[in-house]
CSV table of C-alpha atoms in Angstrom, one decimal:
chain,number,residue,atom,x,y,z
A,1344,MET,CA,109.5,138.5,59.2
A,1345,ASN,CA,110.2,135.3,61.1
A,1346,VAL,CA,107.3,136.1,63.5
A,1347,GLN,CA,104.9,136.6,60.6
A,1348,ASN,CA,105.8,133.3,59.1
A,1349,THR,CA,105.2,131.5,62.4
A,1350,THR,CA,101.8,133.2,62.8
A,1351,ALA,CA,100.9,132.5,59.2
A,1352,SER,CA,101.7,128.8,59.5
A,1353,ALA,CA,100.0,128.3,62.9
A,1354,GLN,CA,96.4,127.1,62.8
A,1355,ASP,CA,93.7,129.5,63.7
A,1356,VAL,CA,90.6,128.7,65.7
A,1357,VAL,CA,88.5,128.2,62.6
A,1358,ASP,CA,91.0,125.6,61.2
A,1359,ILE,CA,91.1,123.8,64.5
A,1360,LEU,CA,87.3,123.6,65.0
A,1361,THR,CA,86.8,122.6,61.3
A,1362,ILE,CA,89.3,119.8,61.7
A,1363,ASP,CA,87.4,118.7,64.9
A,1364,HIS,CA,84.2,118.6,62.9
A,1365,ARG,CA,85.8,116.3,60.2
A,1366,GLU,CA,87.2,114.0,62.9
A,1367,MET,CA,83.8,113.7,64.6
A,1368,GLU,CA,82.1,113.0,61.2
A,1369,ASP,CA,84.8,110.3,60.5
A,1370,LEU,CA,84.1,108.7,63.9
A,1371,LEU,CA,80.4,108.7,63.2
A,1372,ASP,CA,81.0,107.0,59.9
A,1373,GLN,CA,83.3,104.4,61.6
A,1374,ILE,CA,80.6,103.7,64.3
A,1375,GLN,CA,78.0,103.1,61.6
A,1376,ARG,CA,80.3,100.7,59.7
A,1377,ALA,CA,81.6,98.9,62.9
A,1378,PRO,CA,81.0,95.2,62.6
A,1379,ASP,CA,80.4,94.5,66.3
A,1380,ALA,CA,78.9,96.1,69.4
A,1381,GLU,CA,82.2,96.3,71.3
A,1382,GLN,CA,83.8,98.3,68.5
A,1383,ARG,CA,80.7,100.6,68.2
A,1384,ARG,CA,80.9,101.1,72.0
A,1385,ASP,CA,84.6,102.0,71.9
A,1386,LEU,CA,84.2,104.4,69.0
A,1387,THR,CA,81.2,106.0,70.5
A,1388,ASP,CA,83.0,106.6,73.8
A,1389,THR,CA,85.9,108.2,71.8
A,1390,LEU,CA,83.3,110.4,69.9
A,1391,ILE,CA,81.6,111.5,73.1
A,1392,ALA,CA,84.9,112.5,74.6
A,1393,GLU,CA,85.9,114.5,71.5
A,1394,VAL,CA,82.5,116.2,71.3
A,1395,MET,CA,82.7,117.2,74.9
A,1396,ARG,CA,86.2,118.7,74.6
A,1397,HIS,CA,85.2,120.6,71.5
A,1398,ALA,CA,81.9,121.9,72.9
A,1399,VAL,CA,83.5,123.1,76.2
A,1400,ALA,CA,86.3,124.9,74.4
A,1401,GLU,CA,83.8,126.6,72.2
A,1402,GLU,CA,81.7,127.7,75.1
A,1403,MET,CA,84.8,128.9,77.0
A,1404,TYR,CA,86.4,131.0,74.3
A,1405,VAL,CA,84.7,131.0,70.9
A,1406,TYR,CA,81.1,132.0,72.0
A,1407,PRO,CA,82.2,134.9,74.2
A,1408,THR,CA,84.3,136.1,71.3
A,1409,MET,CA,81.3,135.8,68.9
A,1410,GLU,CA,79.1,137.6,71.4
A,1411,LYS,CA,81.5,140.6,71.4
A,1412,ARG,CA,82.8,140.7,67.9
A,1413,ILE,CA,80.1,139.6,65.4
A,1414,PRO,CA,76.7,141.0,64.6
A,1415,ASN,CA,74.0,139.2,66.4
A,1416,GLY,CA,76.7,137.2,68.2
A,1417,GLU,CA,74.8,136.8,71.4
A,1418,GLU,CA,71.8,135.3,69.6
A,1419,GLU,CA,74.1,133.0,67.6
A,1420,ALA,CA,76.0,131.8,70.6
A,1421,GLU,CA,72.8,131.2,72.5
A,1422,HIS,CA,71.5,129.1,69.6
A,1423,ASP,CA,74.7,127.1,69.5
A,1424,LYS,CA,74.5,126.5,73.3
A,1425,GLU,CA,70.9,125.2,72.8
A,1426,GLU,CA,72.2,122.8,70.1
A,1427,HIS,CA,75.0,121.7,72.5
A,1428,ASP,CA,72.3,120.9,75.0
A,1429,GLU,CA,70.5,118.7,72.5
A,1430,ILE,CA,73.8,116.9,71.6
A,1431,VAL,CA,74.7,116.4,75.3
A,1432,GLN,CA,71.2,114.8,76.0
A,1433,VAL,CA,71.7,112.3,73.1
A,1434,MET,CA,75.3,111.5,74.2
A,1435,LYS,CA,74.0,111.0,77.8
A,1436,GLN,CA,71.5,108.4,76.4
A,1437,LEU,CA,74.3,106.7,74.5
A,1438,GLU,CA,76.8,106.6,77.4
A,1439,ASP,CA,75.3,103.6,79.2
A,1440,ALA,CA,73.3,102.1,76.3
A,1441,ASP,CA,73.9,98.6,75.1
A,1442,ALA,CA,75.7,98.9,71.7
A,1443,ALA,CA,74.2,95.6,70.6
A,1444,GLU,CA,70.6,97.0,70.8
A,1445,PRO,CA,68.9,98.6,67.8
A,1446,ALA,CA,68.1,101.6,69.9
A,1447,PHE,CA,71.8,102.4,70.2
A,1448,MET,CA,72.2,102.9,66.5
A,1449,ASP,CA,69.0,105.0,66.5
A,1450,ARG,CA,70.6,107.3,69.0
A,1451,VAL,CA,73.9,107.3,67.0
A,1452,HIS,CA,71.9,108.4,63.9
A,1453,LYS,CA,70.2,111.2,65.9
A,1454,LEU,CA,73.7,112.3,67.2
A,1455,ASP,CA,75.0,112.2,63.6
A,1456,GLU,CA,72.1,114.4,62.4
A,1457,LEU,CA,72.6,117.0,65.3
A,1458,LEU,CA,76.4,117.1,64.9
A,1459,ARG,CA,76.4,117.5,61.2
A,1460,HIS,CA,73.8,120.3,61.4
A,1461,HIS,CA,75.7,122.1,64.1
A,1462,ALA,CA,79.0,121.9,62.1
A,1463,LYS,CA,77.4,123.0,58.9
A,1464,ASP,CA,75.9,126.1,60.6
A,1465,GLU,CA,79.2,127.1,62.2
A,1466,GLU,CA,81.2,126.5,59.0
A,1467,ALA,CA,78.8,128.2,56.6
A,1468,ASP,CA,77.9,131.2,58.8
A,1469,GLN,CA,79.8,131.8,61.9
A,1470,PHE,CA,83.4,130.9,60.9
A,1471,PRO,CA,83.4,133.3,58.0
A,1472,LYS,CA,82.2,136.0,60.2
A,1473,LEU,CA,84.9,135.3,62.7
A,1474,ARG,CA,87.5,135.5,59.9
A,1475,GLN,CA,86.0,138.8,58.6
A,1476,ARG,CA,85.9,140.5,62.0
A,1477,ILE,CA,89.0,139.3,63.8
A,1478,ALA,CA,92.6,139.7,62.9
A,1479,GLY,CA,94.5,136.5,61.9
A,1480,GLU,CA,96.9,136.7,64.8
A,1481,ASP,CA,94.0,137.0,67.2
A,1482,LEU,CA,92.3,133.9,65.6
A,1483,VAL,CA,95.6,132.0,66.1
A,1484,GLU,CA,95.7,133.1,69.7
A,1485,LEU,CA,92.1,132.0,70.2
A,1486,GLY,CA,93.0,128.7,68.6
A,1487,LYS,CA,95.8,128.2,71.2
A,1488,LYS,CA,93.2,128.9,74.0
A,1489,VAL,CA,90.8,126.4,72.5
A,1490,GLU,CA,93.5,123.7,72.2
A,1491,LYS,CA,94.4,124.2,75.9
A,1492,ALA,CA,90.8,124.1,77.0
A,1493,LYS,CA,90.2,120.9,75.1
A,1494,GLN,CA,93.0,119.3,77.1
A,1495,MET,CA,91.3,120.2,80.4
A,1496,ALA,CA,87.7,119.7,79.4
A,1497,PRO,CA,85.4,117.0,80.7
A,1498,THR,CA,85.2,113.9,78.5
A,1499,ARG,CA,81.7,112.8,79.6
A,1500,PRO,CA,78.4,114.6,79.2
A,1501,HIS,CA,77.2,116.6,82.1
A,1502,PRO,CA,73.7,117.8,81.1
A,1503,SER,CA,73.1,119.8,84.3
A,1504,ALA,CA,76.4,121.8,83.9
A,1505,PRO,CA,75.6,125.5,83.2
A,1506,HIS,CA,76.6,127.1,79.9
A,1507,SER,CA,78.9,129.6,81.6
A,1508,GLU,CA,82.4,130.7,80.7
A,1509,LEU,CA,83.0,131.1,84.4
A,1510,PHE,CA,81.8,127.6,85.2
A,1511,HIS,CA,84.0,126.0,82.5
A,1512,LYS,CA,87.0,128.0,83.5
A,1513,THR,CA,86.7,127.3,87.3
A,1514,VAL,CA,84.8,124.0,87.8
A,1515,GLY,CA,85.3,122.4,84.4
A,1516,PRO,CA,89.0,121.5,84.8
A,1517,GLY,CA,88.1,119.6,88.0
A,1518,VAL,CA,85.3,117.8,86.3
A,1519,GLY,CA,87.6,117.0,83.4
A,1520,MET,CA,90.2,115.6,85.8
A,1521,VAL,CA,87.6,113.4,87.4
A,1522,ASP,CA,86.3,112.3,84.0
A,1523,ARG,CA,89.8,111.3,82.8
A,1524,LEU,CA,90.4,109.4,86.0
A,1525,ARG,CA,87.1,107.5,85.5
A,1526,ASP,CA,88.1,106.9,81.9
A,1527,GLN,CA,91.4,105.4,83.0
A,1528,LEU,CA,89.8,103.2,85.6
A,1529,SER,CA,87.2,101.9,83.2
A,1530,GLY,CA,89.7,101.4,80.4
A,1531,ARG,CA,87.9,104.0,78.2
A,1532,MET,CA,90.1,105.3,75.5
A,1533,THR,CA,89.9,109.1,74.9
A,1534,GLY,CA,92.8,110.0,72.7
């Protein structure tokens, strides 16, 4: 009975990813309300790091699970990877952009549009399918893997990195370590 209570109270992968989506949307709102360029830059850097961690964790663990366990999972995972590519391209454009320039906010608006669309698709379609097809304790275990992957994931966009579970599990942690070192040296805050 005690084990069941622990499992029932633990967050599953759907809860974790949904919370990530709300946090990203909140950061986007903060960026758009920020009164000065420096604040916009800091918030955008934080958002980029969070999106990267989330996307890598999805590609390492969630998409392979979708491919195996839900109908049309391979097509859905491929669609999501394509959306990730679009998001990464916009984040790469934002990474070195001047936050005082109007083009910066144009890119933020594009990123906002892409992220909200992606989150809506996952929450309305894929997350319910995961909950229908996968036992609760397995979703909690998947959530633990996602959380661990987020800790090791890159914090900067790497558009040429392949969408491969093997790449993310072998090379990704090294890239993530280099990113975090760069973040520390540059003073970039990444949570």
